[in-house]
mmCIF file of C-alpha atoms and ligand atoms in Angstrom:
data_model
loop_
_atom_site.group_PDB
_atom_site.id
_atom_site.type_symbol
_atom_site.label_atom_id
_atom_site.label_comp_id
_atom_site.label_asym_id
_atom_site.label_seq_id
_atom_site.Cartn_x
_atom_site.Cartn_y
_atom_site.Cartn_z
ATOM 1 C CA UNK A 87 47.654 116.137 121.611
ATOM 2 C CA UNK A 88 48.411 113.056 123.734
ATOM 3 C CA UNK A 89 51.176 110.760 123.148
ATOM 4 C CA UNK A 90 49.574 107.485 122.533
ATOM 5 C CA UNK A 91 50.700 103.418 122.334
ATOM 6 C CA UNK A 92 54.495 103.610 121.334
ATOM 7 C CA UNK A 93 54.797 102.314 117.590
ATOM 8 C CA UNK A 94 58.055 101.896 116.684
ATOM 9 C CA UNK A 95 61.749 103.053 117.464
ATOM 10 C CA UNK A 96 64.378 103.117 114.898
ATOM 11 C CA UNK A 97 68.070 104.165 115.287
ATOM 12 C CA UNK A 98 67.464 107.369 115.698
ATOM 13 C CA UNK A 99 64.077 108.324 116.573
ATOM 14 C CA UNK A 100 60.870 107.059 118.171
ATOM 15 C CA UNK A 101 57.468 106.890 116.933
ATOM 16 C CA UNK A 102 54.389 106.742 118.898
ATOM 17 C CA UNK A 103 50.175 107.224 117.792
ATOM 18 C CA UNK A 104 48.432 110.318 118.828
ATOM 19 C CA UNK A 105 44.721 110.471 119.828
ATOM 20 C CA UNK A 106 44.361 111.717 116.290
ATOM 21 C CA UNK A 107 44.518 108.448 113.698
ATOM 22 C CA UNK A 108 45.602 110.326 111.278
ATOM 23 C CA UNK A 109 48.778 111.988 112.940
ATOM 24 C CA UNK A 110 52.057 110.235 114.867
ATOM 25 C CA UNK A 111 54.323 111.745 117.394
ATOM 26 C CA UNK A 112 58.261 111.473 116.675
ATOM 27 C CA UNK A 113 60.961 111.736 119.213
ATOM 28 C CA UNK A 114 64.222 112.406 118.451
ATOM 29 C CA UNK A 115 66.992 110.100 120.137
ATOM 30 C CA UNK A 116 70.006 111.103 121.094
ATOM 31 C CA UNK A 117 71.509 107.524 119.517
ATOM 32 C CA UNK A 118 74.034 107.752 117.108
ATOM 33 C CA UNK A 119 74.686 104.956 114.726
ATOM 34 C CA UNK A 120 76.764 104.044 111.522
ATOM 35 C CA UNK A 121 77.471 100.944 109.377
ATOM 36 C CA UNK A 122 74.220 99.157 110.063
ATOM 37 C CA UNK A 123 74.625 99.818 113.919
ATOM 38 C CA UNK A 124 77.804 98.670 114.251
ATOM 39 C CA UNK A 125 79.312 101.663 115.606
ATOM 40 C CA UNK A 126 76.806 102.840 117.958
ATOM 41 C CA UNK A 127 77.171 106.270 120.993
ATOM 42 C CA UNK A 128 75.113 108.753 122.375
ATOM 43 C CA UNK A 129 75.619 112.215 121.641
ATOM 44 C CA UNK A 130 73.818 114.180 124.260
ATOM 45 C CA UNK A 131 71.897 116.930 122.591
ATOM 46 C CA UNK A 132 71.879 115.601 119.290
ATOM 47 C CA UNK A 133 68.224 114.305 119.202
ATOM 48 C CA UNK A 134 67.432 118.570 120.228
ATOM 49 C CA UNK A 135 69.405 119.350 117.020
ATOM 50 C CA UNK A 136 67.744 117.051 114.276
ATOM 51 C CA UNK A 137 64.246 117.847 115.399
ATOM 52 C CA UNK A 138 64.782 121.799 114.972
ATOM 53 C CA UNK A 139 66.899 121.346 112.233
ATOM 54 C CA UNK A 140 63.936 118.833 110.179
ATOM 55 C CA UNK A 141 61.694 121.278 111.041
ATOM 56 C CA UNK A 142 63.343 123.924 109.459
ATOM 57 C CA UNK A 143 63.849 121.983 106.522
ATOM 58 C CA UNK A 144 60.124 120.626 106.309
ATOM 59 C CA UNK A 145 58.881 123.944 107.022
ATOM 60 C CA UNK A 146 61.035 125.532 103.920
ATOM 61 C CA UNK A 147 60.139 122.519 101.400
ATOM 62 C CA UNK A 148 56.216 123.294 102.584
ATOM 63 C CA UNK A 149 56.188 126.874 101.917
ATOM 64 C CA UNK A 150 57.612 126.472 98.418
ATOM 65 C CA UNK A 151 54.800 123.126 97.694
ATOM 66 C CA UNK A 152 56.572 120.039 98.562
ATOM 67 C CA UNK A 153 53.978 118.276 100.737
ATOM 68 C CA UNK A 154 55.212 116.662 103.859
ATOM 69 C CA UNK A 155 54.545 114.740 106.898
ATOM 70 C CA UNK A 156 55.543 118.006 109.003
ATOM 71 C CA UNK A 157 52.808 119.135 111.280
ATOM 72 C CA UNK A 158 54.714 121.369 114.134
ATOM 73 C CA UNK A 159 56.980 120.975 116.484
ATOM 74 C CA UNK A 160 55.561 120.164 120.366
ATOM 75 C CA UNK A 161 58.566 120.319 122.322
ATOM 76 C CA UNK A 162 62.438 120.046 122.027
ATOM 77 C CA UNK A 163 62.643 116.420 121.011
ATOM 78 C CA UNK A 164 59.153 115.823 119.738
ATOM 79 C CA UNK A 165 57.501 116.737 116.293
ATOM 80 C CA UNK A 166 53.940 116.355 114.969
ATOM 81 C CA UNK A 167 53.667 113.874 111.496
ATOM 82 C CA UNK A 168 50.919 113.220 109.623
ATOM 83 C CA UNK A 169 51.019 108.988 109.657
ATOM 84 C CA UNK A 170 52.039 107.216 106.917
ATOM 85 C CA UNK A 171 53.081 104.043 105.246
ATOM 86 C CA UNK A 172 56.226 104.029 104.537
ATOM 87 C CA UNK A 173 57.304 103.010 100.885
ATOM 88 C CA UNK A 174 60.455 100.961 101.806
ATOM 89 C CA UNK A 175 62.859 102.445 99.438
ATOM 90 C CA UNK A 176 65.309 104.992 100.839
ATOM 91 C CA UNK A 177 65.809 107.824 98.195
ATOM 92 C CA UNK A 178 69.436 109.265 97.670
ATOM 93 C CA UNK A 179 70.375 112.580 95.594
ATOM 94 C CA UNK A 180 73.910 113.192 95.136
ATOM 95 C CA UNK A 181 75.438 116.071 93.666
ATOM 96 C CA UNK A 182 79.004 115.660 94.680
ATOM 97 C CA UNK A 183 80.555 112.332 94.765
ATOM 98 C CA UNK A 184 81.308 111.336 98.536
ATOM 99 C CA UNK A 185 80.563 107.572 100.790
ATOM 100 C CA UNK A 186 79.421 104.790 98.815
ATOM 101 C CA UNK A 187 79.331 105.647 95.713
ATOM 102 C CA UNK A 188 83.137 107.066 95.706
ATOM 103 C CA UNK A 189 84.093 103.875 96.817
ATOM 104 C CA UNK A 190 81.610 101.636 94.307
ATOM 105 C CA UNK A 191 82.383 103.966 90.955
ATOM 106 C CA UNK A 192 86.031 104.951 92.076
ATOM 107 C CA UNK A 193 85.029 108.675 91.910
ATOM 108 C CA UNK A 194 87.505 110.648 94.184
ATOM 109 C CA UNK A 195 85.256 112.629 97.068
ATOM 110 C CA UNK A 196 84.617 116.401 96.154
ATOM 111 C CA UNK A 197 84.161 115.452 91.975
ATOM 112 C CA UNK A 198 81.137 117.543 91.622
ATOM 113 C CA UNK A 199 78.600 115.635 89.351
ATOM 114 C CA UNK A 200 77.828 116.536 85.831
ATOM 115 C CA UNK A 201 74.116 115.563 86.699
ATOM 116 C CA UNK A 202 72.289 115.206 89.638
ATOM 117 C CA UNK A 203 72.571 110.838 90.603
ATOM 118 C CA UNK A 204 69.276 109.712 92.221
ATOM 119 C CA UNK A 205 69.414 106.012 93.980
ATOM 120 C CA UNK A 206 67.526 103.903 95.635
ATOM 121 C CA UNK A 207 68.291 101.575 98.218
ATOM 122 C CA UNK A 208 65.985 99.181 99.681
ATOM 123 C CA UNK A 209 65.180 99.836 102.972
ATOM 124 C CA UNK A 210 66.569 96.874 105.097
ATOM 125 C CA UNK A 211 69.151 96.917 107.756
ATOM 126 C CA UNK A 212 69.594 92.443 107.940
ATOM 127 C CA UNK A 213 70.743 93.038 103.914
ATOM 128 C CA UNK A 214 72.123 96.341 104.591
ATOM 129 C CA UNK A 215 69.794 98.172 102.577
ATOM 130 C CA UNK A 216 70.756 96.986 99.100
ATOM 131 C CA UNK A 217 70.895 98.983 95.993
ATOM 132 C CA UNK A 218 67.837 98.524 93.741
ATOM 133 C CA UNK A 219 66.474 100.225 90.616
ATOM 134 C CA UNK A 220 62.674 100.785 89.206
ATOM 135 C CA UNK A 221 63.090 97.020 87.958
ATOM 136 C CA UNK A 222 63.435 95.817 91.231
ATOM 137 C CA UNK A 223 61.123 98.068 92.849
ATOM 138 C CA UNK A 224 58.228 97.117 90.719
ATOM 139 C CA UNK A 225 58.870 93.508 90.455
ATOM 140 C CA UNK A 226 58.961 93.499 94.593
ATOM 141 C CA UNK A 227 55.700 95.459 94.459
ATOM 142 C CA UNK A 228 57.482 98.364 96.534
ATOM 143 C CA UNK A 229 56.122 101.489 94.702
ATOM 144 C CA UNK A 230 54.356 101.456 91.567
ATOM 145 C CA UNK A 231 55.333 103.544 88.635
ATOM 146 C CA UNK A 232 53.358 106.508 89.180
ATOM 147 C CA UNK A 233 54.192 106.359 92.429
ATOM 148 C CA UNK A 234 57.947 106.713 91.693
ATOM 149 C CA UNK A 235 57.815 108.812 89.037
ATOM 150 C CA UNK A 236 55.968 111.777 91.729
ATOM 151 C CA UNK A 237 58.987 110.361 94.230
ATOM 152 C CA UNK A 238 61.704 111.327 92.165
ATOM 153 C CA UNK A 239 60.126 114.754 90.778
ATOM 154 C CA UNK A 240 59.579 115.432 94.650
ATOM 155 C CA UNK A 241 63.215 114.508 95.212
ATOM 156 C CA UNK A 242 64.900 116.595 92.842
ATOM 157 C CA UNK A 243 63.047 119.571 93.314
ATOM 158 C CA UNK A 244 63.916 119.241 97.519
ATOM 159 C CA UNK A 245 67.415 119.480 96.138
ATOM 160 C CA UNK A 246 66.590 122.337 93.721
ATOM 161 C CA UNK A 247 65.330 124.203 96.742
ATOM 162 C CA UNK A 248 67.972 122.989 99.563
ATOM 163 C CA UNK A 249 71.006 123.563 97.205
ATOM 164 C CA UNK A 250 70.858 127.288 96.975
ATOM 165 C CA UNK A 251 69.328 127.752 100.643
ATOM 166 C CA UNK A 252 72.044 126.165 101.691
ATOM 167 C CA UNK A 253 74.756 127.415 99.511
ATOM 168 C CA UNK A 254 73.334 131.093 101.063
ATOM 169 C CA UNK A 255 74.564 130.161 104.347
ATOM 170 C CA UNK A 256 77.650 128.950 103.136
ATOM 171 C CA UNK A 257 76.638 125.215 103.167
ATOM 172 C CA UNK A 258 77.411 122.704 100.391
ATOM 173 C CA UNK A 259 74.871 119.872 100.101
ATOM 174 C CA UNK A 260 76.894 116.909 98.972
ATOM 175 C CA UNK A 261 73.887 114.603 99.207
ATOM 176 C CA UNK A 262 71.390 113.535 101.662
ATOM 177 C CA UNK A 263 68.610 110.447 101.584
ATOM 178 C CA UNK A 264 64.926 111.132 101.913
ATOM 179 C CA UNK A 265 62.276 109.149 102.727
ATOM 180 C CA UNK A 266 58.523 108.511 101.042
ATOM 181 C CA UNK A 267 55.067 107.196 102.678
ATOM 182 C CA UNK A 268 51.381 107.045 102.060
ATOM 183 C CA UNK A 269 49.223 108.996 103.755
ATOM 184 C CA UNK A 270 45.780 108.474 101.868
ATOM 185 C CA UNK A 271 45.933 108.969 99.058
ATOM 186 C CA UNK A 272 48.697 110.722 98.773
ATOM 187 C CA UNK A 273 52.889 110.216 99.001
ATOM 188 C CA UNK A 274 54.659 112.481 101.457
ATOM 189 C CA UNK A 275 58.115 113.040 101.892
ATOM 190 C CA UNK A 276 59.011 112.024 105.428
ATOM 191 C CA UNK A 277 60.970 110.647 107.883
ATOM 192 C CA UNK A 278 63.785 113.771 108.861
ATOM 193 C CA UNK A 279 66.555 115.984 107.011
ATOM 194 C CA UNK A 280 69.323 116.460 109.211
ATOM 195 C CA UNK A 281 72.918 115.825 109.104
ATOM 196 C CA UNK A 282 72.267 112.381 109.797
ATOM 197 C CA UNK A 283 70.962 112.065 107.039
ATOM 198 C CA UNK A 284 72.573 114.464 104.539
ATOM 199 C CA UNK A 285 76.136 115.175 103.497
ATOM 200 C CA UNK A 286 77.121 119.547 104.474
ATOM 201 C CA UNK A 287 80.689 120.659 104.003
ATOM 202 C CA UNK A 288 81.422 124.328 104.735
ATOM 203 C CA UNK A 289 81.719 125.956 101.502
ATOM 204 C CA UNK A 290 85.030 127.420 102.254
ATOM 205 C CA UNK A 291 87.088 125.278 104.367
ATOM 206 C CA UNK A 292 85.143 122.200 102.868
ATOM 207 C CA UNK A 293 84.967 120.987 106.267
ATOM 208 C CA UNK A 294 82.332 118.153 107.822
ATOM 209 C CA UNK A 295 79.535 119.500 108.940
ATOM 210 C CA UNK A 296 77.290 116.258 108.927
ATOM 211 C CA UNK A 297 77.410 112.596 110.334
ATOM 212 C CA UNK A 298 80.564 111.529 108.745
ATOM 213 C CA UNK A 299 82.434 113.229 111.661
ATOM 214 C CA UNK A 300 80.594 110.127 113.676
ATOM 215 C CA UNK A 301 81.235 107.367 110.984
ATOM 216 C CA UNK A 302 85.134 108.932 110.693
ATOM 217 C CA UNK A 303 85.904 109.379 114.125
ATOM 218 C CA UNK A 304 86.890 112.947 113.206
ATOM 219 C CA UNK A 305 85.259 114.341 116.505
ATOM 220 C CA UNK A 306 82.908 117.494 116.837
ATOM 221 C CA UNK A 307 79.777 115.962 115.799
ATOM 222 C CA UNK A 308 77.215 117.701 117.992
ATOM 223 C CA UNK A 309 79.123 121.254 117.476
ATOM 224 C CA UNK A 310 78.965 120.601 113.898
ATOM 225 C CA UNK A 311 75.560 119.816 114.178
ATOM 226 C CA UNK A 312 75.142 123.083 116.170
ATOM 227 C CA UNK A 313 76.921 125.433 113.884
ATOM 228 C CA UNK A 314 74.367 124.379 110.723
ATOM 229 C CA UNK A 315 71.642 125.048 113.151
ATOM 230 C CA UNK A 316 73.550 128.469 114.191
ATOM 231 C CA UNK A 317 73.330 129.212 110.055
ATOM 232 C CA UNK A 318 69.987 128.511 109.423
ATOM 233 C CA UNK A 319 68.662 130.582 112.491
ATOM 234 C CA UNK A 320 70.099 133.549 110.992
ATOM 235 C CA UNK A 321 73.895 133.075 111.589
ATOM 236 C CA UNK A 322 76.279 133.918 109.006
HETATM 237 N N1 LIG B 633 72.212 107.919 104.143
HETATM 238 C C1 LIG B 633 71.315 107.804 105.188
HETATM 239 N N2 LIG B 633 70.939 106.565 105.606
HETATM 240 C C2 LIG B 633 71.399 105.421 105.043
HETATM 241 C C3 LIG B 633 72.325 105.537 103.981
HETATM 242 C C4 LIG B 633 72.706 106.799 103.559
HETATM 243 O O1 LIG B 633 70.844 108.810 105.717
HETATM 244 O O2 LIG B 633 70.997 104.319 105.467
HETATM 245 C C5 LIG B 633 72.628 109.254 103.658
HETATM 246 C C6 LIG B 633 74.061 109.592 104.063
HETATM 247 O O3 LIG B 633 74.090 110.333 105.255
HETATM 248 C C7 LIG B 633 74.525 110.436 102.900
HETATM 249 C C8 LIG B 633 73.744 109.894 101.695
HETATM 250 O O4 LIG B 633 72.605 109.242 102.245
HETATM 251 O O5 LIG B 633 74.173 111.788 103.096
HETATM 252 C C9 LIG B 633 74.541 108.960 100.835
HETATM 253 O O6 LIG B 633 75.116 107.961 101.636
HETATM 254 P P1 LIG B 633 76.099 106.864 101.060
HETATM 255 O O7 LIG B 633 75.344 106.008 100.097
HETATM 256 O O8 LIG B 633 77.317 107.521 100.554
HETATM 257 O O9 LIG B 633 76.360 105.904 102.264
HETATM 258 P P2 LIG B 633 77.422 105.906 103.432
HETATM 259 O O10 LIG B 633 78.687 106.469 102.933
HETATM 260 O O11 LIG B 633 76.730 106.730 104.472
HETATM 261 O O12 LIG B 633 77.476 104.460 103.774
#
């Protein structure tokens, strides 16, 4: 598979065609970036991390029917996709309160939900990707309704399945944004799952395991990375 005309590069990853149409090649950056790229660093290694780590993930959610844009892995950095179009509204599941919507509702972080929240942002760094909801999304044209409704059955049941994988390896899923495209005619989940893009505290010491170590200047982000790679290969 040859790496073809570079495509695209986002904050944290790279996207170029393939002599295949029908598949992309993503490369995983090493960039680090929080509060619309504000805060920006490298964290050497980290790009390594969140391409085994989303294939892990992808490769779970496949096995037990969630269809997405994972193909297989083709070297440290770089992944396989099937191509799509993405459907420019990020997805968030929250289980626990935590980030934005602690400080929006006034929920302290840690309140465990009585019912999984599902948001949707639209996806748009200039306006800071904006809250929306299905009234927005279909007077903007972004999805249509049958579109969202397989969306948001495909994004609860990821956190149906993630929750108690997780939980087995002593990982709480807080919550965690994924990511929807076209690819014929059907919607895939895609872009990564990572902790770049998901909230995991240690279920015993609650401790950061995810991104907000970057955003909080707590330190440790690439180790913390590490150790929920460590779990998932069999760890603890
Ligand atoms: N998230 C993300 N990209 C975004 C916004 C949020 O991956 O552009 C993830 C974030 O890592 C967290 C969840 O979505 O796991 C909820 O984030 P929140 O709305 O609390 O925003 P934040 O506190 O990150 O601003």
């Amino acid at each position: 598979m040859k790496k073809g005309e570079f495509l695209y590069e986002g904050k944290a990853k790279k996207i170029y065609r393939t002599d295949d149409p029908g598949l992309y090649l993503v490369e995983f950056k090493d960039d680090a970036t929080a509060f619309d790229g504000v805060k920006k660093d490298k964290l050497a290694d980290k790009g390594i991390l969140n391409n085994r780590l989303s294939a892990i993930f992808f490769e779970l959610l496949e096995e037990k029917g969630v269809e997405t844009h994972y193909e297989k892995t083709i070297s440290e950095r770089e992944m396989l996709v099937k191509s799509l179009e993405i459907i420019p509204v990020e997805v968030i599941v929250r289980n626990i309160a935590a980030g934005s919507l602690s400080k929006r509702l006034g929920i302290p972080e840690g309140t465990v939900m009585k019912k999984t929240v599902l948001e949707f942002s639209l996806k748009d760094d200039e306006l800071h990707d904006p809250m929306i909801n299905h009234y927005h999304i279909y007077a903007m044209d972004l999805a249509a309704p049958e579109e969202m409704a397989e969306i948001e059955k495909a994004a609860l049941r990821v956190n149906e399945l993630l929750v108690p994988y997780l939980r087995e390896k002593g990982i709480t899923l807080v919550d965690f944004k994924l990511e929807f495209g076209r690819h014929g005619d059907k919607i895939l989940l895609g872009d990564e799952i990572s902790p770049d893009t998901c909230r995991f505290w240690d279920s015993s010491s609650q401790e950061k395991l995810d991104k907000d170590r970057f955003r909080r200047d707590m330190g440790g982000v690439v180790e913390a990375y590490r150790e929920v790679l460590r779990r998932l290969e069999g760890g603890e």
